[in-house]
Coordinates of C-alpha atoms in Angstrom, one line a residue:
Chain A
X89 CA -1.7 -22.8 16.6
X90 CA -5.4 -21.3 17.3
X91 CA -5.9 -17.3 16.0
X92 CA -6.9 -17.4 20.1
X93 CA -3.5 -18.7 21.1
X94 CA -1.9 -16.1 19.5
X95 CA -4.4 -13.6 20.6
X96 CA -3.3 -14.4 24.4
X97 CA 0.2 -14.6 23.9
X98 CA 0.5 -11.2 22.5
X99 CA -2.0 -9.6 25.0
X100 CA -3.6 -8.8 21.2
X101 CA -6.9 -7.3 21.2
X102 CA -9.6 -8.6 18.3
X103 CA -10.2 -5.3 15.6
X104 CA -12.3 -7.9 13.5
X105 CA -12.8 -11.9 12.9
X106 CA -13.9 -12.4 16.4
X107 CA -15.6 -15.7 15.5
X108 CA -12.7 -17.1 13.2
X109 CA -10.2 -16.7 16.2
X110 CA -10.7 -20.9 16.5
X111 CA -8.8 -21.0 13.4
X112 CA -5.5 -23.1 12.6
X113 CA -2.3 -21.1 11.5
X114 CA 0.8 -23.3 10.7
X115 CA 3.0 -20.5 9.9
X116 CA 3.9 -16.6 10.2
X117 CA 6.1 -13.7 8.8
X118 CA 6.9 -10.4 10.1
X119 CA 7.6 -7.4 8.0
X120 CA 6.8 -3.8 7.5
X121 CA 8.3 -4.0 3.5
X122 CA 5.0 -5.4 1.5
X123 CA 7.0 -5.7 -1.4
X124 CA 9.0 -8.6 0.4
X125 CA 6.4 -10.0 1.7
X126 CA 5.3 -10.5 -1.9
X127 CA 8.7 -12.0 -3.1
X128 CA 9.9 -14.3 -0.1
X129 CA 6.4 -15.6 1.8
X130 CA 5.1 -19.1 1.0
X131 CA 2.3 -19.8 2.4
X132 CA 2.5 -18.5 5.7
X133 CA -1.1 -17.4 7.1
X134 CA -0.3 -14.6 9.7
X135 CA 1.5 -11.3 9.0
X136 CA 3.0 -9.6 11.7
X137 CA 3.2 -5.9 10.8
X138 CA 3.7 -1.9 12.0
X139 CA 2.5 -0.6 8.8
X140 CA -0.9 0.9 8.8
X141 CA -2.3 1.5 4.9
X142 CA -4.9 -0.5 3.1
X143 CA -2.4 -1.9 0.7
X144 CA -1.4 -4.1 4.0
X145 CA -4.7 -5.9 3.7
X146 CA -4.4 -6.1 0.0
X147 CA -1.2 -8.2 0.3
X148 CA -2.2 -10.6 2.8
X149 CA -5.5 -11.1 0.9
X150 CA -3.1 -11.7 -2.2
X151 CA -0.9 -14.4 -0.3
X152 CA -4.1 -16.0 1.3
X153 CA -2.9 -15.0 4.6
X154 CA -6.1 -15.1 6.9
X155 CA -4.5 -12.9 10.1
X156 CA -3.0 -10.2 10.6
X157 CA -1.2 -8.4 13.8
X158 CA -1.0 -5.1 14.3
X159 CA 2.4 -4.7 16.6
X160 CA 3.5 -1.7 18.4
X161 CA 0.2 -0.4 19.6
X162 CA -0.8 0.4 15.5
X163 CA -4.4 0.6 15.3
X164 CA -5.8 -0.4 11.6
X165 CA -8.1 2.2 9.5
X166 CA -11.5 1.9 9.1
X167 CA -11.1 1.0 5.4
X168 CA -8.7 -1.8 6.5
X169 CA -11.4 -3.1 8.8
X170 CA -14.3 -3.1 6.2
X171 CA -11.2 -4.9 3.8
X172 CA -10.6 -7.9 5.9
X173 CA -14.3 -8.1 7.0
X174 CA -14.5 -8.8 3.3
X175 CA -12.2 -11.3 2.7
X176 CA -13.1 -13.4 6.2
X177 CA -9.5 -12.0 7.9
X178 CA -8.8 -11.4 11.5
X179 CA -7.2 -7.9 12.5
X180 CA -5.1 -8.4 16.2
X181 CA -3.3 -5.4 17.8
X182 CA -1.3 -5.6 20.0
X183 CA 1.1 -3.2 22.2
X184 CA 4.5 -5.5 21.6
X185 CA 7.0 -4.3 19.6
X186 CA 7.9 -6.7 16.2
X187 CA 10.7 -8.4 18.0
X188 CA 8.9 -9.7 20.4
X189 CA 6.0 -10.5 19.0
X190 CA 7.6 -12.7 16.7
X191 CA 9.6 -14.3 19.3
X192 CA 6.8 -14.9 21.6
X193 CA 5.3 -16.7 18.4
X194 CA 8.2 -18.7 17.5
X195 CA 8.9 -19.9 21.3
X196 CA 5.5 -21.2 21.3
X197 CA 5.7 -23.5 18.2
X198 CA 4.9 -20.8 15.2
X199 CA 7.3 -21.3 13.0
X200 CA 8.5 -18.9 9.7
X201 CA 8.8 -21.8 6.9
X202 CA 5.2 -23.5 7.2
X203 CA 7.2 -26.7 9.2
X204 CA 6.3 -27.5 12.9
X205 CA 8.9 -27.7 15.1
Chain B
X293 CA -4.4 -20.6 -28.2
X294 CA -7.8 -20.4 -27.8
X295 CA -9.3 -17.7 -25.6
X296 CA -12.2 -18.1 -22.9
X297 CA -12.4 -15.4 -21.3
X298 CA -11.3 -11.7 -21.0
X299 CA -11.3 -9.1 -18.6
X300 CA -9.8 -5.3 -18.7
X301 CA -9.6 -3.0 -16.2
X302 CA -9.1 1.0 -15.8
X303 CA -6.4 1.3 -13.0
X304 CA -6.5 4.7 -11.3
X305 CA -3.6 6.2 -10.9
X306 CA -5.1 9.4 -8.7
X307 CA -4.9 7.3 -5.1
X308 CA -2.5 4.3 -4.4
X309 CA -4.8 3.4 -1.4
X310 CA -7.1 2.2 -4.0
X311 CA -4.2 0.1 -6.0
X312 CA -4.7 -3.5 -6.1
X313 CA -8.4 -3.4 -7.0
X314 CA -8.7 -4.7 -10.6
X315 CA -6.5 -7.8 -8.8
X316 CA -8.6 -8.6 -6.4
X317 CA -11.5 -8.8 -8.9
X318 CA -9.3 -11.4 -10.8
X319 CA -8.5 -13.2 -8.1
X320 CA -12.0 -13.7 -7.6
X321 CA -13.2 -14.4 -11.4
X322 CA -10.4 -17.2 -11.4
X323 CA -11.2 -18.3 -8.6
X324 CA -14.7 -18.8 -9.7
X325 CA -13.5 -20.7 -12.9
X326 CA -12.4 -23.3 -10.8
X327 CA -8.3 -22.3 -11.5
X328 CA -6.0 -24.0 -9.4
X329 CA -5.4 -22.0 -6.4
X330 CA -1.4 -22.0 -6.8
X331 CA -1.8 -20.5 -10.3
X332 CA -4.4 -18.1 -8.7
X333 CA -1.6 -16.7 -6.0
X334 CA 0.8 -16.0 -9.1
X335 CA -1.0 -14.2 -11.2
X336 CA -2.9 -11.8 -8.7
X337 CA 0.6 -11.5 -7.4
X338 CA 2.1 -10.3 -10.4
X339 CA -1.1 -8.4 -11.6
X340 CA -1.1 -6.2 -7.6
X341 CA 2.5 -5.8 -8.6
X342 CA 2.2 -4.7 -11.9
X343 CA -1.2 -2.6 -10.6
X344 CA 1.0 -1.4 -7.9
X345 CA 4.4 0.2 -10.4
X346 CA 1.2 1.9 -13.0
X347 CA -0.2 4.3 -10.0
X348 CA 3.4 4.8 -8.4
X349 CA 5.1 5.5 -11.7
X350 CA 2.9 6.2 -14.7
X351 CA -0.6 7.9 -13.2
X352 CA -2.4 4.7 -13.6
X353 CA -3.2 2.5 -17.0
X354 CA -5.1 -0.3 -18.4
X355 CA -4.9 -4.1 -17.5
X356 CA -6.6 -6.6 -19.4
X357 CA -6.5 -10.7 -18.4
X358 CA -6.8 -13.4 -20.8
X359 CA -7.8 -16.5 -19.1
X360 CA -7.1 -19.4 -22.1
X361 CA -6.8 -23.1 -22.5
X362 CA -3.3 -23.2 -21.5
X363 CA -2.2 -19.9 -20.4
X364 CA -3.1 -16.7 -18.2
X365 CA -1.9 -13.7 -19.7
X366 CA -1.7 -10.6 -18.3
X367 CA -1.6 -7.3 -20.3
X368 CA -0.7 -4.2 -18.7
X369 CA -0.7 -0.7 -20.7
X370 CA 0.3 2.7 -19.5
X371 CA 1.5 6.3 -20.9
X372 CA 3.5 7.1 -18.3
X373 CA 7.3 8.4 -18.0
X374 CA 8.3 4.6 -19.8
X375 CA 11.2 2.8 -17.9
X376 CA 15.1 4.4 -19.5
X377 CA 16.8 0.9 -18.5
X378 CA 15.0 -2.4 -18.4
X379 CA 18.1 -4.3 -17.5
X380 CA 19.0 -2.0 -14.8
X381 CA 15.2 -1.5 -14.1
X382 CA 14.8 -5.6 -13.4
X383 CA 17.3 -5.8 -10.7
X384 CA 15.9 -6.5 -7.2
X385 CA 16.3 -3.1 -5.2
X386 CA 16.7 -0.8 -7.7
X387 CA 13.8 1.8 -7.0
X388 CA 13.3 4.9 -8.6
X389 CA 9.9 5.6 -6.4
X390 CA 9.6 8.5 -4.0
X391 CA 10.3 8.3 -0.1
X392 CA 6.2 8.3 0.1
X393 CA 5.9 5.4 -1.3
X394 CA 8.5 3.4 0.4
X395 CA 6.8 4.6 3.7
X396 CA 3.9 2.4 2.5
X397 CA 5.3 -0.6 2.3
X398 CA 6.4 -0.3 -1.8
X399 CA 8.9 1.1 -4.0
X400 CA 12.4 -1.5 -3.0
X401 CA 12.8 -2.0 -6.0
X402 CA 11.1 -5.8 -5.9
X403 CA 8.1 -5.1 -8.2
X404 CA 9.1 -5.8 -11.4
X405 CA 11.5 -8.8 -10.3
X406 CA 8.5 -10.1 -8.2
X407 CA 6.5 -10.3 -11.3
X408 CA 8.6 -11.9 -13.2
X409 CA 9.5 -14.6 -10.4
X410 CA 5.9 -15.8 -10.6
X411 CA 5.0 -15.8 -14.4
X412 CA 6.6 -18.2 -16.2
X413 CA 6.6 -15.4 -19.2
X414 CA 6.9 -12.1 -19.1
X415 CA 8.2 -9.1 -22.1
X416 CA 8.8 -5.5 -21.7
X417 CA 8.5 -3.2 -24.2
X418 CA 9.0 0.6 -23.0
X419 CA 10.1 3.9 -24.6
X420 CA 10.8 6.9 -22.7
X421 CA 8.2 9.4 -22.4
X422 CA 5.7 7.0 -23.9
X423 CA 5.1 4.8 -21.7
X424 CA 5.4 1.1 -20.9
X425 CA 3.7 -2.2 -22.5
X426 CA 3.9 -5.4 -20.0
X427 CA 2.8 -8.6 -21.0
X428 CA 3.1 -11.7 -18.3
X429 CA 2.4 -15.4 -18.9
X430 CA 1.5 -18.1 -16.4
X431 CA 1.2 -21.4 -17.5
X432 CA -2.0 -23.9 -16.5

């Protein structure tokens, strides 16, 4: 799925990346715990979060993860922008809440485990 | 063993917004020695981790990377409060890190069993009020 597909199906608005939003994402997790992110992800490229801190960046930078959404209206710090600007990331926000988000993904073909369905 | 190169970092222990920078900076130094990216993932993984547990725990430390012929070892050194019970201390979910921390994402109890599930080595030595010695392997 395109960063753009999932742009429109969340209603998401573009923080930063705006011209990487043609890129392919095969996978996704959602999570506000960064410690689990770190211990169960495998190689999943977007991140679906509510938690606002730099250390969010830091992790997806860690996993190679090159998106991530901003549910529940959370807007992301200036630091976090100039983090992902760094490392080539897209920032989304959007106004849904996790559950949805997520299910709106996963209804549309973006699945947790890296497999297409 | 024969060592290539070496790296060692201060890690600050004064801001946790800033944790995580010393792995990022190895991340990119391996990634410029041409190491396979899967190796990569674990050990800045285990590093951010480790980075992570020195400014929540022990006011910050010293990390220092050996990238050799066959091995990555990571060496992480602080004088903090040490760890009282490394067995109990391993198990995922035990977490003695403040509320603060958990409201930032950290602090289940998954650091120190996260870094050992991506090294393929990794020793403990700690002694209350000391302080705590870390030393990780990955394998190339």
């Amino acid at each position: 799925m395109k960063i753009s597909v999932i742009k429109e199906l969340l209603g998401a608005e573009v923080v930063c990346g705006e011209d990487q939003l043609d890129r392919e994402v095969y996978s996704a997790c959602g999570s506000d715990m960064m410690s689990d992110v770190l211990a169960y992800v495998k190689d999943q490229a977007v991140l679906l979060t509510g938690l606002v801190n730099p250390q969010v960046v830091r992790t997806a930078e860690m996993m190679d993860m090159v998106c991530i959404v901003f549910v529940r209206s959370k807007s992301p710090t200036a630091e976090m922008v100039a983090l992902a600007r760094e490392h080539g990331m897209v920032l989304l926000k959007t106004t849904k809440r996790m559950y949805e988000a997520c299910g709106k993904l996963y209804a549309n073909g973006l699945v947790g485990n890296g497999v297409a369905r | 063993m024969s060592e290539t190169v070496r790296l060692y970092f201060d890690v600050d222990g004064e801001d946790f917004t800033s944790a995580g920078q010393a792995s990022v900076q190895v991340k990119k130094s391996l990634r410029q020695l041409g190491i396979p990216p899967e190796i990569i993932r674990k050990v800045s993984i285990a590093m951010y981790e480790g980075e992570i547990n020195m400014v929540i725990h022990a006011g910050g430390g010293k990390a220092e990377v050996l990238i050799c012929e066959d091995c990555i070892e990571i060496r992480l050194r602080d004088q903090g409060p040490g760890i009282a019970n490394i067995e109990q201390a391993m198990q995922e979910g035990f977490s003695t890190a403040p509320d603060a921390i958990r409201s930032l994402g950290f602090g289940a109890g998954m650091g120190l069993p996260n870094m050992k599930r991506y090294t393929d080595e990794m020793k403990i030595e700690s002694e209350p009020g000391k302080g705590t010695d870390i030393t990780m392997r990955v394998y190339l």
